[in-house]
mmCIF file of C-alpha atoms in Angstrom:
data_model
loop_
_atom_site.group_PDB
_atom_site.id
_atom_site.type_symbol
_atom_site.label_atom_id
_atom_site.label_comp_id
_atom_site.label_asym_id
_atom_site.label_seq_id
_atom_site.Cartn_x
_atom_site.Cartn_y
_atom_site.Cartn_z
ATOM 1 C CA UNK A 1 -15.810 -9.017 13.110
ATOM 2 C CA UNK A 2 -16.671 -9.249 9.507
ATOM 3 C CA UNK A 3 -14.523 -8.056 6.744
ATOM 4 C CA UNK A 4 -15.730 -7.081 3.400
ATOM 5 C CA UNK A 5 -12.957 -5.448 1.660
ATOM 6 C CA UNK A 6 -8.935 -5.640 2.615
ATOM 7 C CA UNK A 7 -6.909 -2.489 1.357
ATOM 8 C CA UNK A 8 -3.164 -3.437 -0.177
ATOM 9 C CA UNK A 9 -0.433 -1.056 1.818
ATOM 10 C CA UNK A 10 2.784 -1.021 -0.346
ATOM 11 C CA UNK A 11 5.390 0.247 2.309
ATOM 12 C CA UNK A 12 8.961 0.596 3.264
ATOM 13 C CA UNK A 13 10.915 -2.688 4.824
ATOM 14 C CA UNK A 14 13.067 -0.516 6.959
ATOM 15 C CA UNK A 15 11.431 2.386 9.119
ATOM 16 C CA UNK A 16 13.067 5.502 7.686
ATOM 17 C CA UNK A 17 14.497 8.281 9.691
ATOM 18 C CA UNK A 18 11.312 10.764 10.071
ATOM 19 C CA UNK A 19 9.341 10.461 13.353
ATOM 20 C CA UNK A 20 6.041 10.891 11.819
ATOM 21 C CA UNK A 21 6.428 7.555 9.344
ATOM 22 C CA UNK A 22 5.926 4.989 12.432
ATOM 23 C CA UNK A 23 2.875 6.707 14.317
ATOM 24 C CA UNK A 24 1.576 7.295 11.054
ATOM 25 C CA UNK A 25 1.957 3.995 9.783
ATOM 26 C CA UNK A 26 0.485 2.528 12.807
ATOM 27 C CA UNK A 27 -2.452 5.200 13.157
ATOM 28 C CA UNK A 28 -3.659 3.981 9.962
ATOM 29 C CA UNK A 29 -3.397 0.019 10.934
ATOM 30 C CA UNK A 30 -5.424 1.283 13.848
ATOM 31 C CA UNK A 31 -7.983 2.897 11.360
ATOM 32 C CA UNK A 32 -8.267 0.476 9.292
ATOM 33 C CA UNK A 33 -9.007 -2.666 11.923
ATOM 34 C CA UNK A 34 -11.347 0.117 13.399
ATOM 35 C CA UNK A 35 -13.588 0.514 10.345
ATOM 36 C CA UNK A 36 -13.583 -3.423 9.549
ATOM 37 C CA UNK A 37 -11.241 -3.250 6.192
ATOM 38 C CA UNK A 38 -8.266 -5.986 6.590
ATOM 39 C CA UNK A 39 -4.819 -5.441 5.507
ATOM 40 C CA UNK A 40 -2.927 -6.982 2.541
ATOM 41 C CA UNK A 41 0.728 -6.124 2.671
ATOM 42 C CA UNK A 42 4.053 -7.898 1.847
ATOM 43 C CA UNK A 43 4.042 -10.401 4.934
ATOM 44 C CA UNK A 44 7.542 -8.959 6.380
ATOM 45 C CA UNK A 45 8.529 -8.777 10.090
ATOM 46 C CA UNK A 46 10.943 -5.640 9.599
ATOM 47 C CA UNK A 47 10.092 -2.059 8.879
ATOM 48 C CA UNK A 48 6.735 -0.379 8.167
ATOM 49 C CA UNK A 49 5.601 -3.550 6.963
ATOM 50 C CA UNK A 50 5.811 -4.599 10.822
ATOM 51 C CA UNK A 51 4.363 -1.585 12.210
ATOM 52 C CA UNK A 52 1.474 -1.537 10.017
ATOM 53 C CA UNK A 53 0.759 -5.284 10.371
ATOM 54 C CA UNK A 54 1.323 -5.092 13.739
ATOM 55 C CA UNK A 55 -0.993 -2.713 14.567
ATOM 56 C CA UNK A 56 -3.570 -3.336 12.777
ATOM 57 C CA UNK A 57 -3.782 -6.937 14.581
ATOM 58 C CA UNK A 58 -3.633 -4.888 18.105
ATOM 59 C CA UNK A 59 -7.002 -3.544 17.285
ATOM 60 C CA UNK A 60 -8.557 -7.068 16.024
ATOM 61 C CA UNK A 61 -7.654 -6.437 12.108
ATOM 62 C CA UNK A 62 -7.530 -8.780 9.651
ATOM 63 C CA UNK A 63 -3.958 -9.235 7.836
ATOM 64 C CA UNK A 64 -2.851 -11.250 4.944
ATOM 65 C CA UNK A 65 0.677 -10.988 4.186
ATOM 66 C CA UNK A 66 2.214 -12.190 0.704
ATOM 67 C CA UNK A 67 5.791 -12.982 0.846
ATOM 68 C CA UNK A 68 7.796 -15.062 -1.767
ATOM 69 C CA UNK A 69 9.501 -17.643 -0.518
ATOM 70 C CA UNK A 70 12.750 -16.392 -0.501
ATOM 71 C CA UNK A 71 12.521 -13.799 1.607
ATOM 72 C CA UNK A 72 10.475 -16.120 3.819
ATOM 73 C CA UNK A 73 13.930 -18.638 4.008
ATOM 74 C CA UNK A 74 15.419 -15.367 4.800
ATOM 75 C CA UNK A 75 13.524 -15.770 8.248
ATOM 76 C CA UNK A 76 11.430 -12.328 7.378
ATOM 77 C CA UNK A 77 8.206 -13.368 7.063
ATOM 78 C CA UNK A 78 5.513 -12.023 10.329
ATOM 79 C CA UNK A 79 4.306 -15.602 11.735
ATOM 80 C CA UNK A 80 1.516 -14.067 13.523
ATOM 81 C CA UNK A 81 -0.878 -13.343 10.700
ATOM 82 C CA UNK A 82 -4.656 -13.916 9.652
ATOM 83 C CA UNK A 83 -3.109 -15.641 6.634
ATOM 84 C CA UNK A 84 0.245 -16.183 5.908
ATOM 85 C CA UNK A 85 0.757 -16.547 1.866
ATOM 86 C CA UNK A 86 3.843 -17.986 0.138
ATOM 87 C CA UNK A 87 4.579 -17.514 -2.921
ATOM 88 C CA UNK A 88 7.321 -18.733 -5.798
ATOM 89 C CA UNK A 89 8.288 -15.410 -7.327
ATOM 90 C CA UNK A 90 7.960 -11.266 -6.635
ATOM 91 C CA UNK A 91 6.031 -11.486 -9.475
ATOM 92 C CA UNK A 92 2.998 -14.173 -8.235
ATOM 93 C CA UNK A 93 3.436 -11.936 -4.857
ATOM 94 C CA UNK A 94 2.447 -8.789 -6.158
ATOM 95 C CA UNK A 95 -0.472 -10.633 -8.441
ATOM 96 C CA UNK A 96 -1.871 -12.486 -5.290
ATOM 97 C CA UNK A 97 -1.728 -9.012 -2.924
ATOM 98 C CA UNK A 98 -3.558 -7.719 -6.282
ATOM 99 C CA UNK A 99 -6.237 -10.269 -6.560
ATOM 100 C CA UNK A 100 -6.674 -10.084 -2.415
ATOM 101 C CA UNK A 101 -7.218 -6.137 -2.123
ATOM 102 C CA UNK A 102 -10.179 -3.724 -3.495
ATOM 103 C CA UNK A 103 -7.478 -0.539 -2.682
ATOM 104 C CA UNK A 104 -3.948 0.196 -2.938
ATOM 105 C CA UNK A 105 -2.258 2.307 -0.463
ATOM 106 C CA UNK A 106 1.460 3.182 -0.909
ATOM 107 C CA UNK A 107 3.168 4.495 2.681
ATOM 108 C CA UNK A 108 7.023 5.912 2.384
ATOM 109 C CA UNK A 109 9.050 2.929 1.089
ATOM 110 C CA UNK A 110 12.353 2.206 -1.671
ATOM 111 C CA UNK A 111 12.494 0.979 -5.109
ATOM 112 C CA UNK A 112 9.658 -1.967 -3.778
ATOM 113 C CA UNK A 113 7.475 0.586 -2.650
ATOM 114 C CA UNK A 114 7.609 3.129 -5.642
ATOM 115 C CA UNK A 115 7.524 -0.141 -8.287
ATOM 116 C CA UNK A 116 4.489 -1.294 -6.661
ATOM 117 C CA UNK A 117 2.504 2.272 -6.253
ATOM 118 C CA UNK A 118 3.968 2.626 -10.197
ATOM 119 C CA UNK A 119 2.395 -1.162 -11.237
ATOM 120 C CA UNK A 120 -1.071 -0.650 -9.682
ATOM 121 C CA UNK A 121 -1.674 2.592 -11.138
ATOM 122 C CA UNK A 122 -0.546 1.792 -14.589
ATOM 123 C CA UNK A 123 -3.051 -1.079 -14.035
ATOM 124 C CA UNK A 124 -5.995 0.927 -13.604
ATOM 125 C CA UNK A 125 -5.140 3.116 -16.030
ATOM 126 C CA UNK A 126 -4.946 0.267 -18.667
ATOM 127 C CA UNK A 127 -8.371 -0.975 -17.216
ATOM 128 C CA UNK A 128 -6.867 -4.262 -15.505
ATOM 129 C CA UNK A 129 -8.318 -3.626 -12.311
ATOM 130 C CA UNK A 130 -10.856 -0.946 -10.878
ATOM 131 C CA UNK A 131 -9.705 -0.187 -7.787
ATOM 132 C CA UNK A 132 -8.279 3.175 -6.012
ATOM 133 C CA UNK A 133 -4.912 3.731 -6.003
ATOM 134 C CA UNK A 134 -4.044 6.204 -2.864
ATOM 135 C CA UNK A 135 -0.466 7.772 -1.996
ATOM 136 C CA UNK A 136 -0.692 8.786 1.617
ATOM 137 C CA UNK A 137 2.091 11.659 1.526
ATOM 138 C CA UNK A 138 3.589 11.393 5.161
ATOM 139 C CA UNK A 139 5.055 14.796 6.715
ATOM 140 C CA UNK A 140 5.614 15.229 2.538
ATOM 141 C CA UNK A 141 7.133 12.335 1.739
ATOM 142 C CA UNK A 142 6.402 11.527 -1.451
ATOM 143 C CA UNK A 143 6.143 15.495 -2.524
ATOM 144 C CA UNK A 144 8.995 15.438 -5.322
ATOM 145 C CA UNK A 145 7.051 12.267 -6.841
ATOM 146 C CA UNK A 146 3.873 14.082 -7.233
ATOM 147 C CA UNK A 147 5.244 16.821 -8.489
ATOM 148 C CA UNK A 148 7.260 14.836 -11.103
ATOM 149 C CA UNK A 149 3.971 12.876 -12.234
ATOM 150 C CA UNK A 150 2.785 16.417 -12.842
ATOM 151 C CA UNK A 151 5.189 17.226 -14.822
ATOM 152 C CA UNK A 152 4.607 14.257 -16.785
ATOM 153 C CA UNK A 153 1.045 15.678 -17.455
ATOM 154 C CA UNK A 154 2.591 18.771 -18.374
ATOM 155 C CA UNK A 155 4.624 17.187 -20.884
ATOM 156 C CA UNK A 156 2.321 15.325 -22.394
ATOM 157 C CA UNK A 157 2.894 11.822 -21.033
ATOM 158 C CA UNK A 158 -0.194 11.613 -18.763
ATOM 159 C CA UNK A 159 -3.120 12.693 -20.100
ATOM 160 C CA UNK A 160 -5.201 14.873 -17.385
ATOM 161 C CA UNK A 161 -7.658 12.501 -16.428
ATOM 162 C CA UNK A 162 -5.339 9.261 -16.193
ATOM 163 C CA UNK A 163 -3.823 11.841 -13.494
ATOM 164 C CA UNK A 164 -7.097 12.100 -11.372
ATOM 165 C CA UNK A 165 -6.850 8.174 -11.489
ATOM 166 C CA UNK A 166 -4.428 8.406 -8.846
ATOM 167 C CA UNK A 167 -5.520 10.014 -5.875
ATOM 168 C CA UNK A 168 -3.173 11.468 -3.017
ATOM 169 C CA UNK A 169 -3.775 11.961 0.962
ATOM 170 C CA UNK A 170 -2.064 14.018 3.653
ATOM 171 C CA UNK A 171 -3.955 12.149 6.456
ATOM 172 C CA UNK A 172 -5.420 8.827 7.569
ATOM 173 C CA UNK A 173 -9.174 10.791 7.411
ATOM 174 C CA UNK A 174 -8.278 11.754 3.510
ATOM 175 C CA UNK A 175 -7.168 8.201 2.998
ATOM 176 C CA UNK A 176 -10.044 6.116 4.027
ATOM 177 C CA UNK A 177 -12.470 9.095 2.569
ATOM 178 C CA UNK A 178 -10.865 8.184 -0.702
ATOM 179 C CA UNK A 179 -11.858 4.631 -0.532
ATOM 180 C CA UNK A 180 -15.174 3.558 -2.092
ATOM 181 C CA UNK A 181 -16.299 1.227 0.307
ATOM 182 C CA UNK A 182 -15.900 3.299 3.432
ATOM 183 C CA UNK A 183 -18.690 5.703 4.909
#
């Protein structure tokens, strides 16, 4: 199987308390391997992290995980991976799952998740990368957040169009439609 383009998922180290977050999580692994786009995620064993890197290898995915090496002496890190990456700080990790994906996906997660959907955005709206940022709003998840970056627009502190920059989905279909690469 040949994989062109990996999509970054930014999600939640611990599974959350909603039923529709794991099915979900692992429905779009399933997608993904399915329409030949690898996974980039934070290399963890617990979680969402787990689910989607888990499932996506079930269907014959590809999956790079990027975890620094502290959480990896922490005994963390998923050792069944395409590619296992190590890095030094949170800082190199989040470059190197950066430089590795052509997407960003952010799944229900904590402060890592909402720092890292908050980074990548700001990114393309600086012009430091070009690629889709997508918020895949699970049973409503992250509702209060998109409504708060509207608000934002509202007052002033996102212009209109830096606002279409980041796009949101309420399904695996509206995810992968908003990738470039997939059709």
């Amino acid at each position: 199987m040949s994989f062109k383009k990996r999509v970054c998922v930014y999600c939640g180290s611990k599974t959350g308390n909603n039923s529709s977050f794991i099915p979900q999580t692992k429905a779009l692994g399933h997608a993904l391997a399915s329409n030949n786009i690898g996974l980039v995620y934070g290399g963890g064993s617990v979680g969402l992290m787990n689910k989607i890197a888990n499932a996506t290898l079930s269907r014959g995915g590809q999956v790079h995980g990027v975890i620094p090496q502290h959480l990896y002496d922490m005994e963390v890190a998923h050792e069944n991976l395409t590619a296992l990456h190590i890095t030094d700080t949170m800082h190199e990790r989040k470059a190197m799952m950066a430089e590795l994906s052509d997407a960003f996906i952010a799944l229900p997660g904590g402060f890592g998740t909402f720092e890292e959907l908050m980074e990548a955005i700001t990114w393309l709206q600086l012009g430091i990368h070009e690629k889709t940022v997508i918020i895949f709003n699970i049973d409503g998840y992250y509702d209060k957040l998109i409504e708060f970056i509207d608000e934002a627009v509202e007052n002033k502190f996102i212009t209109e169009s830096n606002r279409t920059l980041l796009k949101t989905a309420e399904s695996i279909d509206e995810c992968l439609n908003h990738l470039p690469f997939y059709k």
